[in-house]
């Protein structure tokens, strides 16, 4: 299992390292000693705390810069040791000290360290906002070193929010600020942060180029620890750019440097990553060796996450050597930690790995059990994401609704004003007729022409209002309200006798949802998400007929109502929708984006017994079918063909659990697979099930 620890810690590490200033060569002062301890504390925090203890009394009487630095070093040491409570207490003390002395530089230091503690505690939103506020405050001080640090942290925060263009701008600005002083330490830190961003942006050549420059500055610092952190960055770039040999060499070099300075925290993470690297090569003796070393260090550091990851790697290695019982025990021990922590996303990924490992060694019963556990987690996470999306969509819908109501009121006032102007104009005409009858022919002709023009403009405005009230502004498709009005009229026409022409000609409902749409927004930004929605809308116009109604149902969902098609052609329409949308790509900021959709569909009307379902319940069943398509792997369509044994089940039971009704034979479903399936963990679960 690939350890996420190096990347998780890198943000805190890079930012905290920026506190280090160059060593002085004069007679050692308190400032000189603190600088030396800072360098040690970044890699061996427990040793730094022991070195700080004899200096506490002297630091308490020192000038404000040294007093604040003493607290900074202690706070960061506790942060690296995982004592977030103690670290947070020290940051609050530091901020209060800065406010009391009206010293913005001290406040900046305190707020930045507090932001790093919040980040380590997974309070990302609060951490990001505090960093951005601190960056503004840092711009008011003359300490260029702190300004570089704040700018680096700001860029990293924007990257974590998914705003990569702004993150790039900030980190390039940090490098430019660092070049003004040309200090090796500052340059090394700023360039490393930029290299990591290029890795995130998948611009690996630029990342390696920046990393080479960072290495030249790190060598000038004579700091083995700094060189080791750059090796970790090289490992990440090499792994992501599919250079496993370079990644392995970077890890081995990093481990050698870390051992030379006794950086146990860094060594534990590197050892886990080494075990994972050898696991990919099926070199099981090496996996066991490095994973057991990682466990020994993790137990010494009380680092349960690293220990759990190492045990999972040991489990995979033992399974690979045929020691199935021992391998399962090791795997389950690692899993227990993630279950205890409630880290369900990580647990889901681990369960998928567990199932694959058991399947490879022929333990099919164990593999199926693992896959079922993974699927349950996937469904639970999907439901939470769906509920969150619904809440966000409802909030957005209510906001848009209010804005549209305000706009409609404004336009209605304009229309009423035009109508009032029209009436006044007509009154003038009649007054003029009464006063100047002799000139009535000429004057009436001119005035009535103006009246007709005004009426024509009024009619155009009314048509525009009607159009705007029924269309989605982004995609120009019909909106949900228009569809509801249409279906009410459609239902009335059905009751008046405009029935289907023959048994084989039916209507059909298709509900589409964009797969992994949040990933598009998080990776490329909401502008890219809007471009995807426009592309899908245009694809639907091309695939479907002009007589078909296409609706922006909300968020990333689209609904299509086809009033008359052959019953035998419904599945073919679903297949065309899946392949037609997947075939399109969007060129967005030098990146090609393609997406798939999941679909629920059914003929309309649906007749479970003797009475057809109202359209609202039909759409609800189609939505349930869409949910099944999502849960069973995405990029596929599930369709409700009809009902069987309807006298033995209620419609409410079917709506509550469509999959169970399908398994029990009460509902007939059809499944259409997409032409470009995604390599997602859930697809493996669906196939196993």
Tab-separated table of C-alpha atoms in Angstrom, residues 147-310:
chain	number	residue	atom	x	y	z
A	147	UNK	CA	6.818	37.348	3.358
A	148	UNK	CA	8.353	34.469	1.384
A	149	UNK	CA	7.096	31.998	3.949
A	150	UNK	CA	3.565	33.416	3.938
A	151	UNK	CA	3.470	33.435	0.125
A	152	UNK	CA	4.595	29.780	-0.047
A	153	UNK	CA	1.878	28.786	2.420
A	154	UNK	CA	-0.710	30.763	0.465
A	155	UNK	CA	0.205	29.000	-2.772
A	156	UNK	CA	-0.009	25.584	-1.114
A	157	UNK	CA	-3.422	26.446	0.329
A	158	UNK	CA	-4.758	27.431	-3.100
A	159	UNK	CA	-3.390	24.160	-4.514
A	160	UNK	CA	-5.241	22.186	-1.839
A	161	UNK	CA	-8.429	24.075	-2.764
A	162	UNK	CA	-7.934	22.990	-6.406
A	163	UNK	CA	-7.139	26.497	-7.689
A	164	UNK	CA	-3.910	25.494	-9.435
A	165	UNK	CA	-3.474	28.636	-11.610
A	166	UNK	CA	-3.557	30.915	-8.555
A	167	UNK	CA	-1.349	28.483	-6.617
A	168	UNK	CA	1.227	28.616	-9.417
A	169	UNK	CA	1.138	32.415	-9.423
A	170	UNK	CA	1.725	32.545	-5.658
A	171	UNK	CA	4.600	30.053	-5.623
A	172	UNK	CA	6.317	31.760	-8.563
A	173	UNK	CA	5.995	35.027	-6.621
A	174	UNK	CA	7.546	33.303	-3.569
A	175	UNK	CA	10.530	32.190	-5.681
A	176	UNK	CA	10.898	35.742	-7.036
A	177	UNK	CA	10.886	37.163	-3.484
A	178	UNK	CA	13.445	34.566	-2.382
A	179	UNK	CA	15.747	35.507	-5.278
A	180	UNK	CA	15.899	39.077	-3.979
A	181	UNK	CA	17.895	37.831	-0.967
A	182	UNK	CA	19.383	34.762	-2.676
A	183	UNK	CA	19.676	32.847	0.598
A	184	UNK	CA	20.265	29.120	-0.049
A	185	UNK	CA	17.788	28.014	2.625
A	186	UNK	CA	14.972	30.256	1.417
A	187	UNK	CA	15.569	29.392	-2.223
A	188	UNK	CA	15.628	25.664	-1.478
A	189	UNK	CA	12.283	25.826	0.325
A	190	UNK	CA	10.526	27.997	-2.272
A	191	UNK	CA	11.772	25.884	-5.186
A	192	UNK	CA	10.772	22.636	-3.478
A	193	UNK	CA	7.220	23.913	-3.002
A	194	UNK	CA	7.089	24.907	-6.679
A	195	UNK	CA	8.390	21.467	-7.756
A	196	UNK	CA	5.647	19.772	-5.729
A	197	UNK	CA	3.019	21.944	-7.398
A	198	UNK	CA	4.327	20.997	-10.848
A	199	UNK	CA	3.943	17.363	-9.755
A	200	UNK	CA	0.304	18.039	-8.856
A	201	UNK	CA	-0.198	19.746	-12.225
A	202	UNK	CA	1.387	16.724	-13.986
A	203	UNK	CA	4.079	18.963	-15.491
A	204	UNK	CA	6.833	16.573	-14.489
A	205	UNK	CA	9.623	17.982	-16.689
A	206	UNK	CA	9.204	21.400	-15.096
A	207	UNK	CA	9.086	19.765	-11.674
A	208	UNK	CA	12.412	17.973	-12.194
A	209	UNK	CA	13.977	21.160	-13.609
A	210	UNK	CA	12.955	23.195	-10.548
A	211	UNK	CA	14.043	20.353	-8.251
A	212	UNK	CA	17.544	20.348	-9.787
A	213	UNK	CA	17.898	24.042	-8.949
A	214	UNK	CA	16.625	23.417	-5.422
A	215	UNK	CA	19.276	20.734	-4.971
A	216	UNK	CA	22.059	23.179	-5.850
A	217	UNK	CA	20.893	25.503	-3.061
A	218	UNK	CA	20.383	22.633	-0.583
A	219	UNK	CA	23.996	21.540	-1.113
A	220	UNK	CA	25.123	25.086	-0.224
A	221	UNK	CA	23.318	24.813	3.145
A	222	UNK	CA	25.380	21.676	4.036
A	223	UNK	CA	22.156	20.284	5.557
A	224	UNK	CA	21.703	16.539	5.068
A	225	UNK	CA	18.103	16.900	6.236
A	226	UNK	CA	17.276	19.373	3.486
A	227	UNK	CA	18.818	17.115	0.907
A	228	UNK	CA	16.699	14.246	2.250
A	229	UNK	CA	13.471	16.244	1.907
A	230	UNK	CA	14.343	16.992	-1.708
A	231	UNK	CA	14.897	13.270	-2.299
A	232	UNK	CA	11.356	12.690	-0.999
A	233	UNK	CA	10.087	15.211	-3.542
A	234	UNK	CA	12.083	13.484	-6.279
A	235	UNK	CA	10.487	10.176	-5.250
A	236	UNK	CA	6.981	11.652	-5.617
A	237	UNK	CA	7.783	13.130	-9.037
A	238	UNK	CA	9.352	9.876	-10.236
A	239	UNK	CA	6.425	7.730	-9.046
A	240	UNK	CA	3.847	10.008	-10.678
A	241	UNK	CA	5.819	10.194	-13.936
A	242	UNK	CA	6.151	6.365	-14.031
A	243	UNK	CA	9.889	6.142	-13.365
A	244	UNK	CA	10.020	3.380	-10.711
A	245	UNK	CA	13.794	2.889	-10.832
A	246	UNK	CA	14.450	6.586	-10.251
A	247	UNK	CA	11.841	6.599	-7.477
A	248	UNK	CA	13.513	3.638	-5.740
A	249	UNK	CA	16.971	5.255	-5.951
A	250	UNK	CA	15.575	8.510	-4.513
A	251	UNK	CA	14.117	6.590	-1.548
A	252	UNK	CA	17.365	4.729	-0.875
A	253	UNK	CA	19.344	8.006	-1.040
A	254	UNK	CA	16.841	9.668	1.301
A	255	UNK	CA	17.081	6.788	3.791
A	256	UNK	CA	20.880	7.042	3.850
A	257	UNK	CA	20.736	10.784	4.559
A	258	UNK	CA	18.042	10.371	7.230
A	259	UNK	CA	20.003	7.657	9.030
A	260	UNK	CA	23.083	9.874	9.132
A	261	UNK	CA	21.183	12.558	11.072
A	262	UNK	CA	18.919	10.223	13.063
A	263	UNK	CA	15.663	11.603	11.644
A	264	UNK	CA	13.401	8.805	12.898
A	265	UNK	CA	10.134	10.404	11.741
A	266	UNK	CA	11.356	10.749	8.181
A	267	UNK	CA	12.986	7.308	8.224
A	268	UNK	CA	9.738	5.579	9.235
A	269	UNK	CA	7.910	7.067	6.282
A	270	UNK	CA	10.741	6.318	3.850
A	271	UNK	CA	10.905	2.696	5.035
A	272	UNK	CA	7.182	2.236	4.392
A	273	UNK	CA	7.534	3.703	0.917
A	274	UNK	CA	10.475	1.410	0.222
A	275	UNK	CA	8.419	-1.621	1.228
A	276	UNK	CA	5.713	-0.443	-1.155
A	277	UNK	CA	8.194	0.110	-3.983
A	278	UNK	CA	9.523	-3.440	-3.639
A	279	UNK	CA	5.961	-4.754	-3.374
A	280	UNK	CA	5.295	-3.457	-6.880
A	281	UNK	CA	8.287	-5.536	-8.080
A	282	UNK	CA	7.084	-8.620	-6.134
A	283	UNK	CA	10.378	-8.578	-4.207
A	284	UNK	CA	8.758	-9.977	-1.062
A	285	UNK	CA	11.919	-10.439	1.087
A	286	UNK	CA	12.733	-6.736	0.657
A	287	UNK	CA	9.117	-5.818	1.432
A	288	UNK	CA	9.238	-7.762	4.710
A	289	UNK	CA	12.646	-6.328	5.649
A	290	UNK	CA	11.760	-2.649	5.166
A	291	UNK	CA	8.210	-2.973	6.532
A	292	UNK	CA	9.496	-4.617	9.749
A	293	UNK	CA	12.073	-1.822	10.129
A	294	UNK	CA	9.260	0.705	9.674
A	295	UNK	CA	7.173	-1.000	12.369
A	296	UNK	CA	10.058	-0.906	14.845
A	297	UNK	CA	10.523	2.837	14.311
A	298	UNK	CA	6.774	3.543	14.278
A	299	UNK	CA	6.335	1.797	17.648
A	300	UNK	CA	9.190	3.853	19.044
A	301	UNK	CA	7.514	7.045	17.783
A	302	UNK	CA	3.968	5.873	18.633
A	303	UNK	CA	3.113	6.422	14.963
A	304	UNK	CA	0.121	4.102	14.508
A	305	UNK	CA	-0.611	5.178	10.925
A	306	UNK	CA	2.846	4.201	9.696
A	307	UNK	CA	2.689	0.929	11.623
A	308	UNK	CA	-0.713	0.046	10.143
A	309	UNK	CA	0.490	0.793	6.608
A	310	UNK	CA	3.588	-1.352	7.109
